Coordinates of C-alpha atoms (C1' of nucleotides) in Angstrom, one line a residue:
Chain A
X1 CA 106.2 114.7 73.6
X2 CA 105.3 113.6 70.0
X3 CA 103.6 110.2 70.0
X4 CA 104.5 108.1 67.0
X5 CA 101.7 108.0 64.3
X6 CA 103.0 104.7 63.2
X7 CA 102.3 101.7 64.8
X8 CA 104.2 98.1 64.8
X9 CA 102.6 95.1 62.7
X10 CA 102.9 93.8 65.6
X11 CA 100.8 96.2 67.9
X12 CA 98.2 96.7 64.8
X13 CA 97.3 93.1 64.7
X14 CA 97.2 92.8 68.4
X15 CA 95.0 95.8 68.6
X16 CA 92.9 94.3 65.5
X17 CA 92.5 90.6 67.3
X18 CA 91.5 92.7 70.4
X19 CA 89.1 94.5 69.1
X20 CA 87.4 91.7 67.7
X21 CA 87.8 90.2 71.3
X22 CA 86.3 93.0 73.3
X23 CA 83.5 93.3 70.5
X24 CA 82.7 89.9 70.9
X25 CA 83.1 89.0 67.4
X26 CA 85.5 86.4 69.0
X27 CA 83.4 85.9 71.9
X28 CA 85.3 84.1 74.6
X29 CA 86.1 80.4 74.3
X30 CA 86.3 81.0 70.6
X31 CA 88.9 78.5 68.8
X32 CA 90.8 81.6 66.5
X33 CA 92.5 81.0 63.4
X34 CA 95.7 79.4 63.4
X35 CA 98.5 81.3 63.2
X36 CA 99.4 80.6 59.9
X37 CA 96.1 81.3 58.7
X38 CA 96.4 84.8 60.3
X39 CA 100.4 85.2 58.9
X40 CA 98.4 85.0 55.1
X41 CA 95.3 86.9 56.3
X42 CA 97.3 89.8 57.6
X43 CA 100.2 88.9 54.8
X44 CA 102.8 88.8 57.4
X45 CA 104.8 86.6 58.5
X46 CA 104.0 83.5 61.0
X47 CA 106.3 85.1 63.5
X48 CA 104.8 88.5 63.4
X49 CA 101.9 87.0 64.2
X50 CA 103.0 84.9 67.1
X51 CA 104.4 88.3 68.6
X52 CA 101.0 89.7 68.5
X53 CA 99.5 86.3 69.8
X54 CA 102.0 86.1 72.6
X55 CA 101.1 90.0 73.9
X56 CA 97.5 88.6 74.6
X57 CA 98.7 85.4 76.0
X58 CA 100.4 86.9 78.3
X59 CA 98.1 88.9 79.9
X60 CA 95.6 86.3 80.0
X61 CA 93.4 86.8 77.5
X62 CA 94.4 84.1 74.8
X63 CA 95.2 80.9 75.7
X64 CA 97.2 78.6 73.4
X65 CA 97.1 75.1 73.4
X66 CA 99.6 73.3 71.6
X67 CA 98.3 70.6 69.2
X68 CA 94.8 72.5 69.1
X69 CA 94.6 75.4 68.7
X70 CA 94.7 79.1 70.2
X71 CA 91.3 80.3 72.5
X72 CA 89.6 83.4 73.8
X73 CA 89.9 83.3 77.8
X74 CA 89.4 87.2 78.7
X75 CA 87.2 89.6 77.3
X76 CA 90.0 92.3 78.1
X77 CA 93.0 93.0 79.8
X78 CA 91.6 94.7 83.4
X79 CA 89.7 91.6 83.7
X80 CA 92.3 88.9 82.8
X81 CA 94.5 90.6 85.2
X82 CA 91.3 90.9 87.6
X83 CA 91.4 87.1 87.2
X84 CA 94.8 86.6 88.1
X85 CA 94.8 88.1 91.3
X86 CA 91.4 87.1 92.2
X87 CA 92.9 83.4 92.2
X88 CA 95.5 84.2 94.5
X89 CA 93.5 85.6 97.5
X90 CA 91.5 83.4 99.6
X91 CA 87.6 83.1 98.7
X92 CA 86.1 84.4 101.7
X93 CA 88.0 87.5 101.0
X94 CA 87.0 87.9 97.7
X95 CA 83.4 87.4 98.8
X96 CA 84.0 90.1 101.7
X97 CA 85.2 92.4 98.8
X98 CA 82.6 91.9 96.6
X99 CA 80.0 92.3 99.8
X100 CA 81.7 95.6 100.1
X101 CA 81.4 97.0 96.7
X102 CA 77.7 95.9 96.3
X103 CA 77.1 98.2 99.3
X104 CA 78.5 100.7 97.7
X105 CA 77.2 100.6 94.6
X106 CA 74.1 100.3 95.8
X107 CA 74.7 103.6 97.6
X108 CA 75.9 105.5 94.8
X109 CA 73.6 104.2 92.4
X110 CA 70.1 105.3 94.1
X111 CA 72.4 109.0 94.2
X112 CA 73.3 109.2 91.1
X113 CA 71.0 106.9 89.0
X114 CA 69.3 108.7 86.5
X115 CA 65.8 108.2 84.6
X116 CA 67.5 106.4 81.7
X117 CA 69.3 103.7 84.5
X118 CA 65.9 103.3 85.8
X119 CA 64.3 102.0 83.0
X120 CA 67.3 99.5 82.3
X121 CA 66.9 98.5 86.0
X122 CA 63.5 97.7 85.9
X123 CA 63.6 95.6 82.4
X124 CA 66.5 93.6 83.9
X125 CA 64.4 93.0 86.4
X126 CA 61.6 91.9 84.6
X127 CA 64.0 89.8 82.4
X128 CA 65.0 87.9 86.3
X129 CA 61.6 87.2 86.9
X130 CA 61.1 85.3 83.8
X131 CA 64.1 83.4 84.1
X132 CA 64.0 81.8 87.7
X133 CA 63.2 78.1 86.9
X134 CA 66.4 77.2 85.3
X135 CA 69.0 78.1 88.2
X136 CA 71.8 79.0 85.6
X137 CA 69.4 81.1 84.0
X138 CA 68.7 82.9 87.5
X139 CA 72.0 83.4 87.9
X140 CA 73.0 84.8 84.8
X141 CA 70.2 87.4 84.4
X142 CA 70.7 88.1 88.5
X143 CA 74.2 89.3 87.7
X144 CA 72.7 91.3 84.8
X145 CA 70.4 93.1 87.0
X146 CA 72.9 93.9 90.0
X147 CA 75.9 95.1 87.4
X148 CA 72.9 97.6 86.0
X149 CA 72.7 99.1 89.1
X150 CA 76.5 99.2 89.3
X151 CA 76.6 101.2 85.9
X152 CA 73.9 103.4 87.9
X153 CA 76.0 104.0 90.2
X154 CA 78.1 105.9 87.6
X155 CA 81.7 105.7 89.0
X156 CA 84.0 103.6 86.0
X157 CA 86.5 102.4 88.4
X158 CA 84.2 100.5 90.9
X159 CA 82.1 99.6 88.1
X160 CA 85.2 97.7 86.1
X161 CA 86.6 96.7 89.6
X162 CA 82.8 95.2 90.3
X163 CA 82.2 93.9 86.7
X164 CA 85.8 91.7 86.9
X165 CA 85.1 90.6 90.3
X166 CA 81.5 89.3 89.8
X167 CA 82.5 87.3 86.7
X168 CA 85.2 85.5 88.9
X169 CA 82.3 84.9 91.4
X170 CA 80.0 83.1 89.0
X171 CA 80.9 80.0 89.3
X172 CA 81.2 79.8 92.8
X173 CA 77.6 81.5 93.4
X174 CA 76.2 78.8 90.6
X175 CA 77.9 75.8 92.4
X176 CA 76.6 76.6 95.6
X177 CA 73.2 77.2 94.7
X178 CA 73.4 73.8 93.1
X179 CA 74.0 72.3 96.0
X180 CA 71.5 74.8 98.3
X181 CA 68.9 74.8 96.5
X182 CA 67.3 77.7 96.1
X183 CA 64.8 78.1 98.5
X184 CA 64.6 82.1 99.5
X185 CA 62.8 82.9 96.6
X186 CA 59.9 85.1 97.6
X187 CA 62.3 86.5 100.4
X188 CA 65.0 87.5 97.8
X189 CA 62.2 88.5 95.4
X190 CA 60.7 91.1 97.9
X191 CA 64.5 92.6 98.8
X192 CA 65.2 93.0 95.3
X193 CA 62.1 95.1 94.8
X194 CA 62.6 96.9 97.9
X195 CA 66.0 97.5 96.9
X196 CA 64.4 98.8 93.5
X197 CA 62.2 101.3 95.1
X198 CA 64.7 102.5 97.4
X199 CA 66.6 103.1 94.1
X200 CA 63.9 105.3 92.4
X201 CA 63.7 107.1 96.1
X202 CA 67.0 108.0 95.8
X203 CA 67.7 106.5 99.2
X204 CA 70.9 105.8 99.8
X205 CA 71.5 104.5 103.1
X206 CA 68.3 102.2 102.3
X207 CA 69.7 101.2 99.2
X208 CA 72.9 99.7 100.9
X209 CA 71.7 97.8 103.8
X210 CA 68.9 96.2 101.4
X211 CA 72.0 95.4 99.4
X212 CA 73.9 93.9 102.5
X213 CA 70.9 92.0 103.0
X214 CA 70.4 90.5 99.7
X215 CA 74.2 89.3 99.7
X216 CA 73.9 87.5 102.9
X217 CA 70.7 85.6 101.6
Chain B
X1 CA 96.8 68.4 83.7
X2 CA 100.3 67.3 84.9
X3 CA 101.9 70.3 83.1
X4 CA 104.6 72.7 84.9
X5 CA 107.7 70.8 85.1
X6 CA 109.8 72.9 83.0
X7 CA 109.5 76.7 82.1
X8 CA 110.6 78.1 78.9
X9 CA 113.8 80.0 79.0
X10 CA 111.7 83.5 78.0
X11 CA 109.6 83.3 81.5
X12 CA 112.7 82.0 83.4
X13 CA 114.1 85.5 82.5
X14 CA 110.6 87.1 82.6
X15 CA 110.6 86.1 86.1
X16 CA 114.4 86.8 87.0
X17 CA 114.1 90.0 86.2
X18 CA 110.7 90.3 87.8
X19 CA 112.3 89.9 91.2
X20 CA 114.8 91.8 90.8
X21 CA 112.2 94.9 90.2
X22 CA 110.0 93.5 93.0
X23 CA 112.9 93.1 95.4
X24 CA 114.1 96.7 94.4
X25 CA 117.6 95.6 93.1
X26 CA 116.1 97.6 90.5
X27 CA 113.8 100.5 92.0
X28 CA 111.6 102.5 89.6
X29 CA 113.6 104.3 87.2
X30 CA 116.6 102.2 87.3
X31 CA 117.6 101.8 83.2
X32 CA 118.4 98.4 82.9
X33 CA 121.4 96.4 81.1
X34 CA 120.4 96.4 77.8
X35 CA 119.7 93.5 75.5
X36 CA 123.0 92.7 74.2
X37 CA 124.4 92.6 77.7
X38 CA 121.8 90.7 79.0
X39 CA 121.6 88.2 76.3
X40 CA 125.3 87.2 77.2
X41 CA 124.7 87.6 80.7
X42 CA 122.0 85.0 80.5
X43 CA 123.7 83.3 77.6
X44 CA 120.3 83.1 75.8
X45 CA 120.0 85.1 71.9
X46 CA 118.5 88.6 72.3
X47 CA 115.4 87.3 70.6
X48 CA 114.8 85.5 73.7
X49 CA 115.7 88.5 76.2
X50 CA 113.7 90.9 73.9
X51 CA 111.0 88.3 74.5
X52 CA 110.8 88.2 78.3
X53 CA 111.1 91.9 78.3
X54 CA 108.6 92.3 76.0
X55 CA 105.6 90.5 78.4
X56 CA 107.1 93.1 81.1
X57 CA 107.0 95.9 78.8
X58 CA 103.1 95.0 77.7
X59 CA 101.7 95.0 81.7
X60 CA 103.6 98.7 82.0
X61 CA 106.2 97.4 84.2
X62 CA 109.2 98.3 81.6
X63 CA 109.5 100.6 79.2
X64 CA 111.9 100.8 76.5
X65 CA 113.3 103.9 74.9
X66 CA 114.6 103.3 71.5
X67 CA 117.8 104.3 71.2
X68 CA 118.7 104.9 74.9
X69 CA 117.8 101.7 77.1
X70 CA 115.1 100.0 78.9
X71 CA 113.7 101.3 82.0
X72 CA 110.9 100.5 85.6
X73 CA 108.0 102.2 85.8
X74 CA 106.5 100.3 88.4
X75 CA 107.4 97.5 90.6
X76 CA 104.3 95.0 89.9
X77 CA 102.1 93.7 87.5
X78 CA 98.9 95.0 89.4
X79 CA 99.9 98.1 90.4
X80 CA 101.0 98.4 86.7
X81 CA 98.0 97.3 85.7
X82 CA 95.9 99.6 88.2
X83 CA 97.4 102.5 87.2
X84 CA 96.7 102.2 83.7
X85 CA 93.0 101.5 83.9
X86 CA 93.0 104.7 86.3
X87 CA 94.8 106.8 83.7
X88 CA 91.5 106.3 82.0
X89 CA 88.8 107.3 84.8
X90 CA 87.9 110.8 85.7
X91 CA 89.9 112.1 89.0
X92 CA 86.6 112.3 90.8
X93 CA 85.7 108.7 90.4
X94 CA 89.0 107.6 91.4
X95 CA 88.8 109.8 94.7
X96 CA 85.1 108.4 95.3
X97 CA 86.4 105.0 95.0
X98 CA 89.4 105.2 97.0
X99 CA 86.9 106.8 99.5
X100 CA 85.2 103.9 99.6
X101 CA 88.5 101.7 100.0
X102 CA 89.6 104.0 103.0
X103 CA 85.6 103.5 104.8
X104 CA 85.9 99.6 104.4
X105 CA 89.3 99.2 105.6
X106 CA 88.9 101.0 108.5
X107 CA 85.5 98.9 109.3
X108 CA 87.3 95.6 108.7
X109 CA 90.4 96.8 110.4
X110 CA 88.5 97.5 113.5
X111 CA 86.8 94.2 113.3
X112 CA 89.9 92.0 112.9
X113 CA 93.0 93.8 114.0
X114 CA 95.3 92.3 116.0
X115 CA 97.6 93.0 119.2
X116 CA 100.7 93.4 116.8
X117 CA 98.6 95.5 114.2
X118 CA 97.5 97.9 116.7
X119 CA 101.6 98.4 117.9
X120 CA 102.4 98.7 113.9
X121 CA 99.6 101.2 113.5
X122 CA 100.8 103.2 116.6
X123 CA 103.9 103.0 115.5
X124 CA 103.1 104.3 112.5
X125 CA 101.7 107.3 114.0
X126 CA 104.2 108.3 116.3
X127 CA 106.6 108.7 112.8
X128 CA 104.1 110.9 111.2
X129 CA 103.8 112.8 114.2
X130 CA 107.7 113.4 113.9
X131 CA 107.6 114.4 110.3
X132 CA 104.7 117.2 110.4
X133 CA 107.3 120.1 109.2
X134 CA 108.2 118.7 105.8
X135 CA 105.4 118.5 103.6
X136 CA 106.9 115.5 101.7
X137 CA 107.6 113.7 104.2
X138 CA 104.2 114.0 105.9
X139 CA 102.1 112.9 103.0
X140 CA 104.9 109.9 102.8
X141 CA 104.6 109.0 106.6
X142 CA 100.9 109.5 106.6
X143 CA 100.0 107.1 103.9
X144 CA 102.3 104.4 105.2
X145 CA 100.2 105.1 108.4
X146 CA 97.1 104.5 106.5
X147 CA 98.9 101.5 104.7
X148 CA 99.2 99.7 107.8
X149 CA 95.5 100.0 108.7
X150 CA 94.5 98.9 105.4
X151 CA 97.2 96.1 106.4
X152 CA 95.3 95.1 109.6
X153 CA 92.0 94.9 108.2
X154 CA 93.4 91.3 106.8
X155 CA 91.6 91.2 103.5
X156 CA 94.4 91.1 100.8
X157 CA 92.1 91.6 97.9
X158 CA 91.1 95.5 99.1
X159 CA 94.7 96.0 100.5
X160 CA 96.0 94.9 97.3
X161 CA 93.3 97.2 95.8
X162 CA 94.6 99.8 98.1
X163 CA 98.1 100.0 97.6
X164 CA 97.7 100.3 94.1
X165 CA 95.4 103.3 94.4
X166 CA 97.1 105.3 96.8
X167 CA 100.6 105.3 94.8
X168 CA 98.2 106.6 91.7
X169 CA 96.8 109.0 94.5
X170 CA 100.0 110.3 95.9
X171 CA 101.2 113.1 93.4
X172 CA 97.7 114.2 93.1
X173 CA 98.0 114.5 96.9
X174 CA 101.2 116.2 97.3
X175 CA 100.1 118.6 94.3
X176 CA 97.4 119.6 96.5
X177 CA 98.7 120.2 99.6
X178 CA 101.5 122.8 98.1
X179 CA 98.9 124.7 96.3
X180 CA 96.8 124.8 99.6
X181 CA 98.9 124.5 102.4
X182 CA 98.4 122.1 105.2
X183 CA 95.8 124.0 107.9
X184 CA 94.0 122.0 109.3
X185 CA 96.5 119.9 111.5
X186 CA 95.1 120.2 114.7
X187 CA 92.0 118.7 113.4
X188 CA 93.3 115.8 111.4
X189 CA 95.7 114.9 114.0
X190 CA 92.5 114.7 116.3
X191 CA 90.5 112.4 114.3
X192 CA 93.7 110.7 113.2
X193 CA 93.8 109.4 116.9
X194 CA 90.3 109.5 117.2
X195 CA 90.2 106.8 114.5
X196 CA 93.3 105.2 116.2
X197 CA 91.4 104.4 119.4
X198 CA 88.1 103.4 117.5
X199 CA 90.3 100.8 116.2
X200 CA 91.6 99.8 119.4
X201 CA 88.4 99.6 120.9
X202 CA 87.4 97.8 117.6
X203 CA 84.3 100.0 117.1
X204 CA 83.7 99.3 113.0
X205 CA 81.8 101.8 113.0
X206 CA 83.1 104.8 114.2
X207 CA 86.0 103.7 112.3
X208 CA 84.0 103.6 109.4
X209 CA 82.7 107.8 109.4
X210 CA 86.1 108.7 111.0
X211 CA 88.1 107.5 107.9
X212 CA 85.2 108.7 105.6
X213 CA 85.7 112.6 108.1
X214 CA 89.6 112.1 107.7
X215 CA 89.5 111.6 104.0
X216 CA 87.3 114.9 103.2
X217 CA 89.6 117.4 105.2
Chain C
dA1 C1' 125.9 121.2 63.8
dT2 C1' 127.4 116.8 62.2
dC3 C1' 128.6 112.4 62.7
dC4 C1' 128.7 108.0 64.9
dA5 C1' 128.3 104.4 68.2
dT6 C1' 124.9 102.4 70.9
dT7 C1' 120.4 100.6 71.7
dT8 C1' 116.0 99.3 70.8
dG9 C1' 112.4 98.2 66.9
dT10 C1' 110.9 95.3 63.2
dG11 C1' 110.7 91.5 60.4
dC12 C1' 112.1 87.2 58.2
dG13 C1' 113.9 82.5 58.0
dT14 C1' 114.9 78.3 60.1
dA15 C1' 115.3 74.4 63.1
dT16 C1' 113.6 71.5 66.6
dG17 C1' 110.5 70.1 70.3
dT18 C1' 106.0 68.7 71.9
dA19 C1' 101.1 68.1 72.3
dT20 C1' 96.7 66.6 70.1
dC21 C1' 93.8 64.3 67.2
Chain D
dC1 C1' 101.8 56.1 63.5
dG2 C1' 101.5 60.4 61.0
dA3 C1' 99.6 65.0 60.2
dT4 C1' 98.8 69.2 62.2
dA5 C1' 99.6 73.1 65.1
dC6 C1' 101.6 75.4 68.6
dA7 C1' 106.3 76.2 71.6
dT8 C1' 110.8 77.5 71.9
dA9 C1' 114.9 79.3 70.5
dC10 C1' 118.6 81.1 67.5
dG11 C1' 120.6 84.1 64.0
dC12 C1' 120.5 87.7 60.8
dA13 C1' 119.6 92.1 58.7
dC14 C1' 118.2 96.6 58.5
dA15 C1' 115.5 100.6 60.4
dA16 C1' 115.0 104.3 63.6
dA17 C1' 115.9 106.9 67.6
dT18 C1' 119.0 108.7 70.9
dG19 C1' 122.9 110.7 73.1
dG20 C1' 127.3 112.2 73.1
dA21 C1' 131.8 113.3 71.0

DNA sequence: ATCCATTTGTGCGTATGTATC
DNA sequence: CGATACATACGCACAAATGGA
């Protein structure tokens, strides 16, 4: 069962483009070099290069559009791949999902949460707060504070399961509260806190209904 | 955004051989014609072949041993995918979160199962209750009993979820059961049908801390 | 134990098509 | 229209690993 030190061109630029993907050096909707830019940077050929391309492209996280140019769409592969099935169930039963895990980390997190988590909470909180006039602010740093209190809940899969699901979910949360309004605020406000507190109690079976009930807001 | 008319030869082949793996023409473990023989077969230049088998081989649904042939691993991209990303996580948090699976399914399945489901699900039950002797064979026959109620709780995002897990869960499973032995029949078969009726008499609930007992034996 | 045919791995060069600006 | 850039596909050559004679 010896694993070969050496690694491909091919697989050691894709790992190199990837990791300046998932670092966000290439954040995502970056226009990359061309290829032939990257055959000289890398001093390989324009083919090598297109092998490497095509591995990301493949699983969703490049996209290459001829005449322009080649773009970050994913930020890795679970989530591209997140992204692909996500589009092929029905919405309502990606919602129903989502509801489900939210629960559940909600649970898990007032268990396991530790001081450290709490502190994180809280500022994400505070960093809501000051963000609720502009609605795609609200949402943005509303999705920051709930996926802190996933990471609380200290469990990697549902975390990555929650973290690929939610970012699918944006847009349909954004374009709804665009046309709803947004007119629960002091009701959503008070569950959130409630939900907080219930965190710092370490009480679970609190911590998940307030979490049911925030969702159905 | 009039685009798909015509797919390149690569995901033509890609996709051929896809469905063969899907349909089990070629179950897991079948080695594969290799990429001379293909090549001719599809009368495309092995650069091509090597190219469709290459975006199988990146998702983990091929692998290709140098010097001997190409073989399945799994039969789908997301399972593929799934069992990768669980490679990575800690046996505990997979076990939590397939926990969590089990508990939702068996809510939603009491809440939306249908006539037919509940004759599957018996069904279902009445071949595990035949197969108690062999342990193989019961941890096979019990998890395509539990497959079916993940089936009738008709969201195809945690079912899909679901699927994926349990194959990932199965060895561990077995594993376990040989080193421990299988004692407490009498009391899983009693919840089992405890559950069964909860679902009949679509009691969410119950459902709910009956798979959660179930799953803790 | 050695050799050898087979099979995949790697890399390059080239040609042509097509989409975008 | 033309320049640019990606898309597709083929052919070739050699390397490296494997399995079997």
């Amino acid at each position: 069962m010896k694993k070969p030190v050496r690694l491909s061109l091919t697989k050691q630029i894709a790992n190199e483009i990837e990791i300046k993907i998932e670092s966000k050096s290439w954040p995502i909707g970056t226009k990359i070099p061309t290829e032939s830019q990257l055959a000289k940077q890398f001093e390989v050929s324009r083919n090598t290069i297109r092998e490497a391309l095509q591995s990301l492209i493949q699983v969703g996280v490049l996209e290459a559009r001829p005449g322009d140019g080649t773009y970050v769409l994913a930020s890795g592969k679970f989530e591209a791949n997140m992204y692909h099935q996500l589009s092929l169930a029905k919405a309502e039963e990606v919602i129903e999902a989502r509801c489900f895990l939210e629960k559940n980390l909600a649970y898990l997190a007032a268990q396991n949460r530790t001081a450290n988590d709490l502190a994180i909470i809280k500022n994400a909180w505070q960093v809501r707060l000051e963000n609720q006039a502009d609605l795609e602010r609200l949402v943005e740093t509303d999705g920051a504070f709930h996926l802190e209190i996933a990471r609380a809940a200290h469990n990697s899969v549902l975390f990555e399961l929650y973290q690929a699901m939610t970012s699918y979910i944006y847009q349909v949360l954004l374009s709804k509260l665009t046309d709803e309004g947004y007119h629960n605020a002091e009701l959503s406000n008070k569950l959130h806190e409630e939900l907080i507190q219930a965190i710092i109690d370490q009480d679970s079976h609190l911590s998940e209904s307030l979490a049911a009930k925030i969702i159905t807001l």
